[in-house]
C-alpha positions as protocol buffer text, in pm:
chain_id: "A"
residue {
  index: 1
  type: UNK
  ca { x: -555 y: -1393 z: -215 }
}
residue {
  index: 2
  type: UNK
  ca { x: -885 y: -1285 z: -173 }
}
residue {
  index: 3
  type: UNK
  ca { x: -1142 y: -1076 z: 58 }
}
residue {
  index: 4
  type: UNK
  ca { x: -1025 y: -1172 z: 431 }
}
residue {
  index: 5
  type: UNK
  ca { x: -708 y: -1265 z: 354 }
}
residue {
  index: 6
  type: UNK
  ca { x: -454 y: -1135 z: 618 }
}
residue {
  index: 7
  type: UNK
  ca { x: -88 y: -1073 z: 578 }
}
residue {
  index: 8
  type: UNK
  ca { x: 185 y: -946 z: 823 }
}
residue {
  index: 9
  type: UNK
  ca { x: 474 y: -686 z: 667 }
}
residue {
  index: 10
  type: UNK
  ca { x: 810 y: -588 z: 849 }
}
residue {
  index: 11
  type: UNK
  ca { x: 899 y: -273 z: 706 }
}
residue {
  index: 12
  type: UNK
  ca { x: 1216 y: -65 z: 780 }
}
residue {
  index: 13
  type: UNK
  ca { x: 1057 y: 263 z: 889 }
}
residue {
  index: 14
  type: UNK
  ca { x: 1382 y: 474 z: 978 }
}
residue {
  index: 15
  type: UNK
  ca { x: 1741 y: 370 z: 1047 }
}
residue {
  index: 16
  type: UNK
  ca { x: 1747 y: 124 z: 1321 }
}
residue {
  index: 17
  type: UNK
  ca { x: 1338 y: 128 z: 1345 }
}
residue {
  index: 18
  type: UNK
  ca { x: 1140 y: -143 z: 1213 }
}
residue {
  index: 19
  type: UNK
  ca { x: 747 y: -165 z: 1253 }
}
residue {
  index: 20
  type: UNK
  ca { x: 501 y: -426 z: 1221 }
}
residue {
  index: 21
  type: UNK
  ca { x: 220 y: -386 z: 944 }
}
residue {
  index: 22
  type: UNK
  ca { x: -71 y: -602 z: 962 }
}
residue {
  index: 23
  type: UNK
  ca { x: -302 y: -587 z: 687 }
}
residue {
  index: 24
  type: UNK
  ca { x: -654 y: -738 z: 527 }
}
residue {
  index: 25
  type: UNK
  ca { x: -787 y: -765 z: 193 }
}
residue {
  index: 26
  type: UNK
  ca { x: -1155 y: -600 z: 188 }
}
residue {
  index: 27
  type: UNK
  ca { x: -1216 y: -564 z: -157 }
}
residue {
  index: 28
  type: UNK
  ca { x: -1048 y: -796 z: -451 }
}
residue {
  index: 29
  type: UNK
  ca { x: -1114 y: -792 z: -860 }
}
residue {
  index: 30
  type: UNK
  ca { x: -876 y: -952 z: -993 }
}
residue {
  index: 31
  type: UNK
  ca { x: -665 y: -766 z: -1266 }
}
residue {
  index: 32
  type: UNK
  ca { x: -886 y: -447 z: -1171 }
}
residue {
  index: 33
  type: UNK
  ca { x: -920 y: -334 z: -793 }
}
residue {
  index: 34
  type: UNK
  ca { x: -704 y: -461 z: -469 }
}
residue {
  index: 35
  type: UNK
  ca { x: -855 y: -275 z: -157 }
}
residue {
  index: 36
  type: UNK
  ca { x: -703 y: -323 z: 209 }
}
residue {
  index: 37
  type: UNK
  ca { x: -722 y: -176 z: 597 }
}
residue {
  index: 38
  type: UNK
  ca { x: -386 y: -181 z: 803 }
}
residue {
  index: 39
  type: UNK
  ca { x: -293 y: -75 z: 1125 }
}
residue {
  index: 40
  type: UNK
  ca { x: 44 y: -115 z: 1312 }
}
residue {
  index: 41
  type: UNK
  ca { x: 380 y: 106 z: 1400 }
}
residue {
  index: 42
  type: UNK
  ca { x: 142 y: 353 z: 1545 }
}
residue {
  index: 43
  type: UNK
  ca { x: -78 y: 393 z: 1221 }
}
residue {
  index: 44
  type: UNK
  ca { x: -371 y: 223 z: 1078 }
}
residue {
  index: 45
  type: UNK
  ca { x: -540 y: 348 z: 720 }
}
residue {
  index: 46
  type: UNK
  ca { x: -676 y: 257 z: 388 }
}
residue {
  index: 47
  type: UNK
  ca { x: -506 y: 169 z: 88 }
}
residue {
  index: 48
  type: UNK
  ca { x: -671 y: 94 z: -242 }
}
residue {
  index: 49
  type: UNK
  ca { x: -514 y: -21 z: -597 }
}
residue {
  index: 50
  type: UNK
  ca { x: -751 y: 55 z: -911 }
}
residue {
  index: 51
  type: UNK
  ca { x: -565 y: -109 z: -1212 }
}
residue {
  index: 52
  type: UNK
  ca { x: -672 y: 49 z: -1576 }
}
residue {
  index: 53
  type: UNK
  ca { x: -546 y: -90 z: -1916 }
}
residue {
  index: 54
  type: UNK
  ca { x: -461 y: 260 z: -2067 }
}
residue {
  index: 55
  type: UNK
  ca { x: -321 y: 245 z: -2439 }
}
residue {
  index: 56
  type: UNK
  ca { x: 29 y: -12 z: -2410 }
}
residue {
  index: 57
  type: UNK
  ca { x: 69 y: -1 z: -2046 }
}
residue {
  index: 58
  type: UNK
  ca { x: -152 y: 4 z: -1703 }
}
residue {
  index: 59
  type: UNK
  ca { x: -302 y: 313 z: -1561 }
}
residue {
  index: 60
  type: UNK
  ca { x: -258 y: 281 z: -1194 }
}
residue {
  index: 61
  type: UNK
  ca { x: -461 y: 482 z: -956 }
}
residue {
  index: 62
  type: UNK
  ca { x: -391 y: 445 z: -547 }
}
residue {
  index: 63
  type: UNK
  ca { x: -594 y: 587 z: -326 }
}
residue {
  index: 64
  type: UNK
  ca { x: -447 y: 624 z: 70 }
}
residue {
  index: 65
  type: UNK
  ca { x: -518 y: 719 z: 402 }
}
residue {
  index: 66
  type: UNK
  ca { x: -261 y: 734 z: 665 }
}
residue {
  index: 67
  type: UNK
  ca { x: -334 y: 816 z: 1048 }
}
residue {
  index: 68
  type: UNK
  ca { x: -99 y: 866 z: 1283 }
}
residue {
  index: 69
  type: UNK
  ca { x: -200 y: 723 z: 1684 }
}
residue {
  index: 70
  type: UNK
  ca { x: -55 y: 832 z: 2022 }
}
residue {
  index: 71
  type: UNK
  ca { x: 275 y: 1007 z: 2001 }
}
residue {
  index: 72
  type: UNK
  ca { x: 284 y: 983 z: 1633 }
}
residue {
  index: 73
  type: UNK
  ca { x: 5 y: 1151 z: 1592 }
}
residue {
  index: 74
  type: UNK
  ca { x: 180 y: 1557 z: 1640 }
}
residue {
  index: 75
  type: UNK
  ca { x: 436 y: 1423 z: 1382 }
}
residue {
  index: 76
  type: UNK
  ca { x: 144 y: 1314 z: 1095 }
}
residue {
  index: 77
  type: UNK
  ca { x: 283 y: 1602 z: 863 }
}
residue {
  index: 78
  type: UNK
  ca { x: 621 y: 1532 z: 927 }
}
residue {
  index: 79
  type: UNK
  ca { x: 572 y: 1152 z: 857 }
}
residue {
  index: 80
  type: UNK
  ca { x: 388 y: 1191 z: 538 }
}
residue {
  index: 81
  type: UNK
  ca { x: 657 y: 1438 z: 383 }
}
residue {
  index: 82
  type: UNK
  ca { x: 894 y: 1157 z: 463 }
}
residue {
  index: 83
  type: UNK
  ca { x: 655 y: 833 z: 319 }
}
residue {
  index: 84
  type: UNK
  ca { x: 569 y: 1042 z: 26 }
}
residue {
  index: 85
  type: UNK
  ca { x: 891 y: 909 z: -192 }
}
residue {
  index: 86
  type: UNK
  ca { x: 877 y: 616 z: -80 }
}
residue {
  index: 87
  type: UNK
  ca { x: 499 y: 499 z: -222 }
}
residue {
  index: 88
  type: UNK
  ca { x: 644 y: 688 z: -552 }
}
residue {
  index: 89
  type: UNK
  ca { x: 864 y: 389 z: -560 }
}
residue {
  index: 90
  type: UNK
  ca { x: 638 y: 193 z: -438 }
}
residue {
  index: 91
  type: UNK
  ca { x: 408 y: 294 z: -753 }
}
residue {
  index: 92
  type: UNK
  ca { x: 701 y: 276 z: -1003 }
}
residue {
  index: 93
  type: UNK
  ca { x: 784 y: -61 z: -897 }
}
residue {
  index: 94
  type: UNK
  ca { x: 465 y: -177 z: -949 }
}
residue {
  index: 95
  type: UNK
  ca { x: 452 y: -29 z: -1287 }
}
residue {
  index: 96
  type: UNK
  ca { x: 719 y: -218 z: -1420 }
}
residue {
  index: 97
  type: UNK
  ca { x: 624 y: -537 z: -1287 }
}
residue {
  index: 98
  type: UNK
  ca { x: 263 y: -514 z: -1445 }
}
residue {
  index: 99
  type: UNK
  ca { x: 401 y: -416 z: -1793 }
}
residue {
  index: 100
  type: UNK
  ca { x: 617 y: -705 z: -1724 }
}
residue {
  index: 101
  type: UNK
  ca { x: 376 y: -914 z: -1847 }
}
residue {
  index: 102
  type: UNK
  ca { x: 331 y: -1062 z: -1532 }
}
residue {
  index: 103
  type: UNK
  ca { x: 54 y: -1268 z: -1465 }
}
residue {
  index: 104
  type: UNK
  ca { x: -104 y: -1336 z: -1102 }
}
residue {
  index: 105
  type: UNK
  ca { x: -146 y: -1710 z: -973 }
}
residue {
  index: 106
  type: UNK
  ca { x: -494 y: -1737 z: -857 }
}
């Protein structure tokens, strides 16, 4: 993984509705920022991952921006209220896998 580096998500969106994510790695430190652009299912935005060693544990700070296109785009308040949970699991789940003691392979 690195700066350039593409990847391609499926991600079950609703009941019944999947989307297509594809996404690029713009920015990479290893074991302190991850930084990406992705567009698909309508959307395109900005996600970043700023990983601080804070006492025992990991502080992590994410940073997003979500944009709804075409006939998504009336329902942008509507959608967020509904992804909201889901990147606080998102964020938990990464939590416990970096006081895991996991370590990347790079």
């Amino acid at each position: 993984t690195g700066v350039g580096t593409r990847y391609r998500e499926v991600v079950q969106m609703m009941p019944f509705v999947r989307g297509e994510i594809r996404s690029e790695i713009t920015r990479y430190e290893p074991n302190r920022y991850l930084e990406e652009t992705f567009a698909g299912a309508n959307m395109h935005g900005y996600l970043a991952y700023e990983f601080l060693p804070e006492g025992d544990g990991t502080k992590l700070i994410q940073r997003e921006t979500l944009s709804a296109l075409r006939f998504l785009k009336p329902l942008s308040p509507i959608i967020k209220r509904l992804l909201s949970p889901r990147l606080r699991e998102r964020l938990d789940e990464i939590k416990t896998v970096l006081e895991s003691g996991w370590e990347p392979n790079y």
